[in-house]
Amino acid sequence: MTRLRAMADPKLLEQERRLGIQIENGLGISIWDLRKVAKELGREQPLAEELWATGIREARLLAGYIADPAVISEATVEAWAADFNSWDIVDQVADAIWLSPFAYKKAIEWSKREEEFVKRAGFVIMAGLAATVKDAPDAKLEQFFPIIVREATDERNFVKKAVNWALRNLGKRNANLNRKAIATAKQIGKIEDKTAQWISRDALKELTSEKVQAKLKRKG
């Protein structure tokens, strides 16, 4: 914490506030600098839990970077979720969760939660599983499509963007999931709701694009 306080630049806080970040209990440290510290530390779950307990925003971001997916407990993940109050915390912590043994469970459970940032986390986990976990089977990822349809009318900014993100990442994984994601996006587009129709349009624009289709063909 002494090191983090020495790195603080309060001028960054105003920039972060303009990005919709909750800057209360913030120091003002760029994520790039935090990632350098995380690289030095490596995965270290006990330290991650001590950092989280400080309540300092950048300490919690660092905790997310060094949390060990193989060691972190489900109880710890739930305790951290209770503290989620900003999209940046959610997004930086989520990779430790989507690499954990209970990634699918949390994605499904949290997608039903009412709290904006916990619900966002559920869909960020889906997006992460689709984008980064190479051995994730299509059959397990496909279970997310009905959930995406179900939650497509949540108009809260940080939820709808995460729902859209999950749909797009699923559809960019391979040709099979691309077809199913496009069908899901079209289904969502038939819902008489402006949020659902935005998600549909935005996802279809990318998933049907020449760039994505060419990339999927190269993958075979």
Short mmCIF file of C-alpha atoms in Angstrom, two decimals:
data_model
loop_
_atom_site.label_atom_id
_atom_site.label_comp_id
_atom_site.label_asym_id
_atom_site.label_seq_id
_atom_site.Cartn_x
_atom_site.Cartn_y
_atom_site.Cartn_z
CA MET A 1 0.00 0.00 0.00
CA THR A 2 2.93 2.33 0.62
CA ARG A 3 4.09 1.69 -2.91
CA LEU A 4 0.64 2.27 -4.35
CA ARG A 5 0.23 5.53 -2.47
CA ALA A 6 3.59 6.69 -3.82
CA MET A 7 2.35 6.00 -7.36
CA ALA A 8 -0.85 8.00 -6.91
CA ASP A 9 -1.70 10.83 -9.27
CA PRO A 10 -4.94 12.53 -8.16
CA LYS A 11 -5.21 14.24 -11.57
CA LEU A 12 -6.10 10.86 -13.07
CA LEU A 13 -9.18 10.61 -10.90
CA GLU A 14 -11.08 13.28 -12.82
CA GLN A 15 -10.27 11.56 -16.11
CA GLU A 16 -11.53 8.29 -14.69
CA ARG A 17 -14.70 9.91 -13.37
CA ARG A 18 -15.51 11.08 -16.91
CA LEU A 19 -15.31 7.44 -18.02
CA GLY A 20 -18.06 6.50 -15.59
CA ILE A 21 -15.66 5.03 -13.05
CA GLN A 22 -16.51 5.26 -9.35
CA ILE A 23 -13.50 7.17 -8.00
CA GLU A 24 -14.45 7.17 -4.32
CA ASN A 25 -11.56 5.65 -2.34
CA GLY A 26 -9.38 6.02 -5.43
CA LEU A 27 -5.74 7.02 -5.60
CA GLY A 28 -5.30 7.75 -9.29
CA ILE A 29 -3.05 5.06 -10.78
CA SER A 30 -3.24 3.93 -14.40
CA ILE A 31 -4.11 0.32 -15.07
CA TRP A 32 -0.89 0.03 -17.08
CA ASP A 33 1.17 0.87 -14.02
CA LEU A 34 -0.90 -1.48 -11.89
CA ARG A 35 -0.34 -4.27 -14.38
CA LYS A 36 3.42 -3.75 -14.15
CA VAL A 37 3.20 -4.24 -10.39
CA ALA A 38 0.99 -7.29 -10.90
CA LYS A 39 3.52 -8.80 -13.29
CA GLU A 40 6.21 -8.46 -10.64
CA LEU A 41 4.02 -10.09 -8.00
CA GLY A 42 2.52 -12.93 -10.01
CA ARG A 43 -0.51 -14.87 -8.77
CA GLU A 44 -0.73 -14.49 -5.01
CA GLN A 45 -4.16 -15.13 -3.55
CA PRO A 46 -3.48 -14.30 0.13
CA LEU A 47 -2.08 -10.90 -0.82
CA ALA A 48 -5.00 -10.35 -3.21
CA GLU A 49 -7.44 -10.83 -0.34
CA GLU A 50 -5.51 -8.44 1.90
CA LEU A 51 -5.47 -5.82 -0.85
CA TRP A 52 -9.20 -6.19 -1.43
CA ALA A 53 -9.91 -5.73 2.27
CA THR A 54 -8.34 -2.23 2.20
CA GLY A 55 -11.31 -0.90 0.21
CA ILE A 56 -8.95 1.19 -1.94
CA ARG A 57 -9.98 1.10 -5.60
CA GLU A 58 -6.51 0.54 -7.06
CA ALA A 59 -5.71 -2.07 -4.42
CA ARG A 60 -8.82 -3.94 -5.50
CA LEU A 61 -7.84 -3.67 -9.15
CA LEU A 62 -4.42 -5.09 -8.26
CA ALA A 63 -6.14 -7.83 -6.25
CA GLY A 64 -8.02 -8.83 -9.38
CA TYR A 65 -4.80 -9.03 -11.37
CA ILE A 66 -2.95 -11.23 -8.89
CA ALA A 67 -5.88 -13.38 -7.70
CA ASP A 68 -5.21 -17.05 -8.40
CA PRO A 69 -8.11 -18.73 -10.27
CA ALA A 70 -6.91 -22.14 -9.10
CA VAL A 71 -6.99 -21.12 -5.44
CA ILE A 72 -9.62 -18.43 -5.01
CA SER A 73 -12.68 -19.75 -3.18
CA GLU A 74 -16.29 -19.35 -4.16
CA ALA A 75 -16.89 -17.62 -0.81
CA THR A 76 -14.22 -15.04 -1.63
CA VAL A 77 -15.69 -14.43 -5.07
CA GLU A 78 -19.12 -13.85 -3.56
CA ALA A 79 -17.69 -11.52 -0.93
CA TRP A 80 -15.92 -9.52 -3.62
CA ALA A 81 -19.08 -9.37 -5.71
CA ALA A 82 -20.90 -7.77 -2.78
CA ASP A 83 -18.40 -4.90 -3.07
CA PHE A 84 -18.68 -4.38 -6.85
CA ASN A 85 -19.48 -0.70 -7.40
CA SER A 86 -17.83 0.23 -10.71
CA TRP A 87 -17.47 -1.30 -14.16
CA ASP A 88 -13.68 -1.16 -14.12
CA ILE A 89 -13.46 -3.22 -10.94
CA VAL A 90 -15.83 -5.79 -12.42
CA ASP A 91 -13.97 -6.07 -15.71
CA GLN A 92 -10.51 -6.38 -14.19
CA VAL A 93 -11.53 -8.92 -11.54
CA ALA A 94 -13.61 -11.05 -13.90
CA ASP A 95 -10.73 -12.87 -15.56
CA ALA A 96 -9.77 -14.49 -12.26
CA ILE A 97 -13.36 -15.75 -12.10
CA TRP A 98 -13.80 -16.95 -15.68
CA LEU A 99 -10.61 -19.00 -15.29
CA SER A 100 -11.85 -20.54 -12.04
CA PRO A 101 -13.67 -23.88 -11.64
CA PHE A 102 -16.96 -22.11 -10.93
CA ALA A 103 -16.95 -19.74 -13.92
CA TYR A 104 -20.08 -21.14 -15.57
CA LYS A 105 -21.93 -21.31 -12.27
CA LYS A 106 -21.23 -17.65 -11.46
CA ALA A 107 -22.05 -16.50 -15.00
CA ILE A 108 -25.47 -18.12 -14.76
CA GLU A 109 -26.20 -17.16 -11.16
CA TRP A 110 -25.05 -13.56 -11.45
CA SER A 111 -26.97 -12.99 -14.70
CA LYS A 112 -30.12 -13.27 -12.56
CA ARG A 113 -28.98 -10.87 -9.87
CA GLU A 114 -30.55 -7.43 -9.56
CA GLU A 115 -27.42 -5.48 -8.57
CA GLU A 116 -26.16 -3.69 -11.69
CA PHE A 117 -22.48 -4.53 -11.34
CA VAL A 118 -22.94 -8.12 -10.16
CA LYS A 119 -25.22 -8.71 -13.12
CA ARG A 120 -22.66 -7.09 -15.41
CA ALA A 121 -20.05 -9.45 -14.00
CA GLY A 122 -22.11 -12.44 -15.03
CA PHE A 123 -22.05 -11.36 -18.67
CA VAL A 124 -18.40 -10.26 -18.57
CA ILE A 125 -17.57 -13.80 -17.44
CA MET A 126 -19.50 -15.16 -20.44
CA ALA A 127 -17.57 -12.83 -22.73
CA GLY A 128 -14.27 -13.90 -21.19
CA LEU A 129 -15.03 -17.61 -21.44
CA ALA A 130 -15.88 -17.19 -25.12
CA ALA A 131 -12.82 -15.10 -25.93
CA THR A 132 -10.03 -16.64 -23.89
CA VAL A 133 -10.77 -20.18 -22.69
CA LYS A 134 -9.67 -22.29 -25.64
CA ASP A 135 -11.00 -25.61 -24.36
CA ALA A 136 -14.47 -24.29 -23.50
CA PRO A 137 -16.90 -26.61 -25.36
CA ASP A 138 -19.58 -25.13 -27.59
CA ALA A 139 -22.24 -27.06 -25.70
CA LYS A 140 -21.42 -25.23 -22.47
CA LEU A 141 -21.18 -21.83 -24.13
CA GLU A 142 -24.47 -22.27 -25.98
CA GLN A 143 -26.34 -22.31 -22.67
CA PHE A 144 -25.68 -18.57 -22.47
CA PHE A 145 -27.80 -17.67 -25.52
CA PRO A 146 -31.21 -18.05 -23.82
CA ILE A 147 -29.89 -16.04 -20.87
CA ILE A 148 -28.80 -13.26 -23.20
CA VAL A 149 -32.29 -13.18 -24.73
CA ARG A 150 -33.86 -13.14 -21.28
CA GLU A 151 -31.82 -10.17 -20.10
CA ALA A 152 -31.77 -8.17 -23.34
CA THR A 153 -34.30 -5.65 -22.05
CA ASP A 154 -32.24 -4.48 -19.05
CA GLU A 155 -31.71 -0.84 -20.01
CA ARG A 156 -29.01 -0.09 -17.45
CA ASN A 157 -25.94 1.04 -19.34
CA PHE A 158 -23.35 -1.23 -17.78
CA VAL A 159 -25.63 -4.26 -18.03
CA LYS A 160 -26.77 -3.84 -21.64
CA LYS A 161 -23.20 -3.26 -22.83
CA ALA A 162 -22.07 -6.46 -21.09
CA VAL A 163 -24.98 -8.45 -22.57
CA ASN A 164 -23.98 -7.16 -25.99
CA TRP A 165 -20.30 -7.95 -25.31
CA ALA A 166 -21.11 -11.53 -24.34
CA LEU A 167 -23.23 -12.06 -27.47
CA ARG A 168 -20.55 -10.65 -29.76
CA ASN A 169 -17.72 -12.65 -28.20
CA LEU A 170 -19.70 -15.87 -28.42
CA GLY A 171 -20.39 -15.16 -32.07
CA LYS A 172 -16.75 -14.50 -32.88
CA ARG A 173 -15.47 -17.76 -31.38
CA ASN A 174 -16.19 -20.10 -34.29
CA ALA A 175 -18.53 -20.59 -37.24
CA ASN A 176 -21.01 -22.72 -35.31
CA LEU A 177 -21.41 -20.21 -32.50
CA ASN A 178 -21.45 -17.38 -35.02
CA ARG A 179 -24.55 -18.83 -36.69
CA LYS A 180 -26.25 -19.28 -33.32
CA ALA A 181 -25.27 -15.83 -32.12
CA ILE A 182 -26.67 -14.26 -35.29
CA ALA A 183 -29.92 -16.19 -34.81
CA THR A 184 -30.03 -15.04 -31.19
CA ALA A 185 -29.43 -11.42 -32.19
CA LYS A 186 -32.27 -11.62 -34.70
CA GLN A 187 -34.54 -13.11 -32.05
CA ILE A 188 -33.67 -10.25 -29.71
CA GLY A 189 -34.37 -7.76 -32.49
CA LYS A 190 -38.00 -8.88 -32.58
CA ILE A 191 -38.53 -7.80 -28.98
CA GLU A 192 -40.40 -4.51 -28.80
CA ASP A 193 -37.88 -2.81 -26.57
CA LYS A 194 -35.30 -0.16 -27.48
CA THR A 195 -32.52 -1.76 -25.44
CA ALA A 196 -33.07 -5.17 -27.02
CA GLN A 197 -33.15 -3.66 -30.48
CA TRP A 198 -29.91 -1.75 -29.84
CA ILE A 199 -28.20 -4.97 -28.71
CA SER A 200 -29.50 -6.75 -31.79
CA ARG A 201 -28.35 -4.09 -34.26
CA ASP A 202 -24.94 -3.64 -32.70
CA ALA A 203 -24.22 -7.35 -32.45
CA LEU A 204 -25.43 -8.12 -35.98
CA LYS A 205 -23.30 -5.32 -37.41
CA GLU A 206 -20.14 -6.97 -36.10
CA LEU A 207 -21.08 -10.63 -36.36
CA THR A 208 -22.11 -10.38 -40.02
CA SER A 209 -19.22 -8.10 -41.00
CA GLU A 210 -16.75 -9.14 -43.71
CA LYS A 211 -13.91 -8.93 -41.18
CA VAL A 212 -15.47 -11.39 -38.74
CA GLN A 213 -16.72 -13.74 -41.44
CA ALA A 214 -13.30 -13.83 -43.11
CA LYS A 215 -11.61 -14.57 -39.80
CA LEU A 216 -14.02 -17.42 -39.08
CA LYS A 217 -13.35 -18.92 -42.52
CA ARG A 218 -9.62 -18.83 -41.85
CA LYS A 219 -10.21 -20.68 -38.59
CA GLY A 220 -12.04 -23.35 -40.55
#
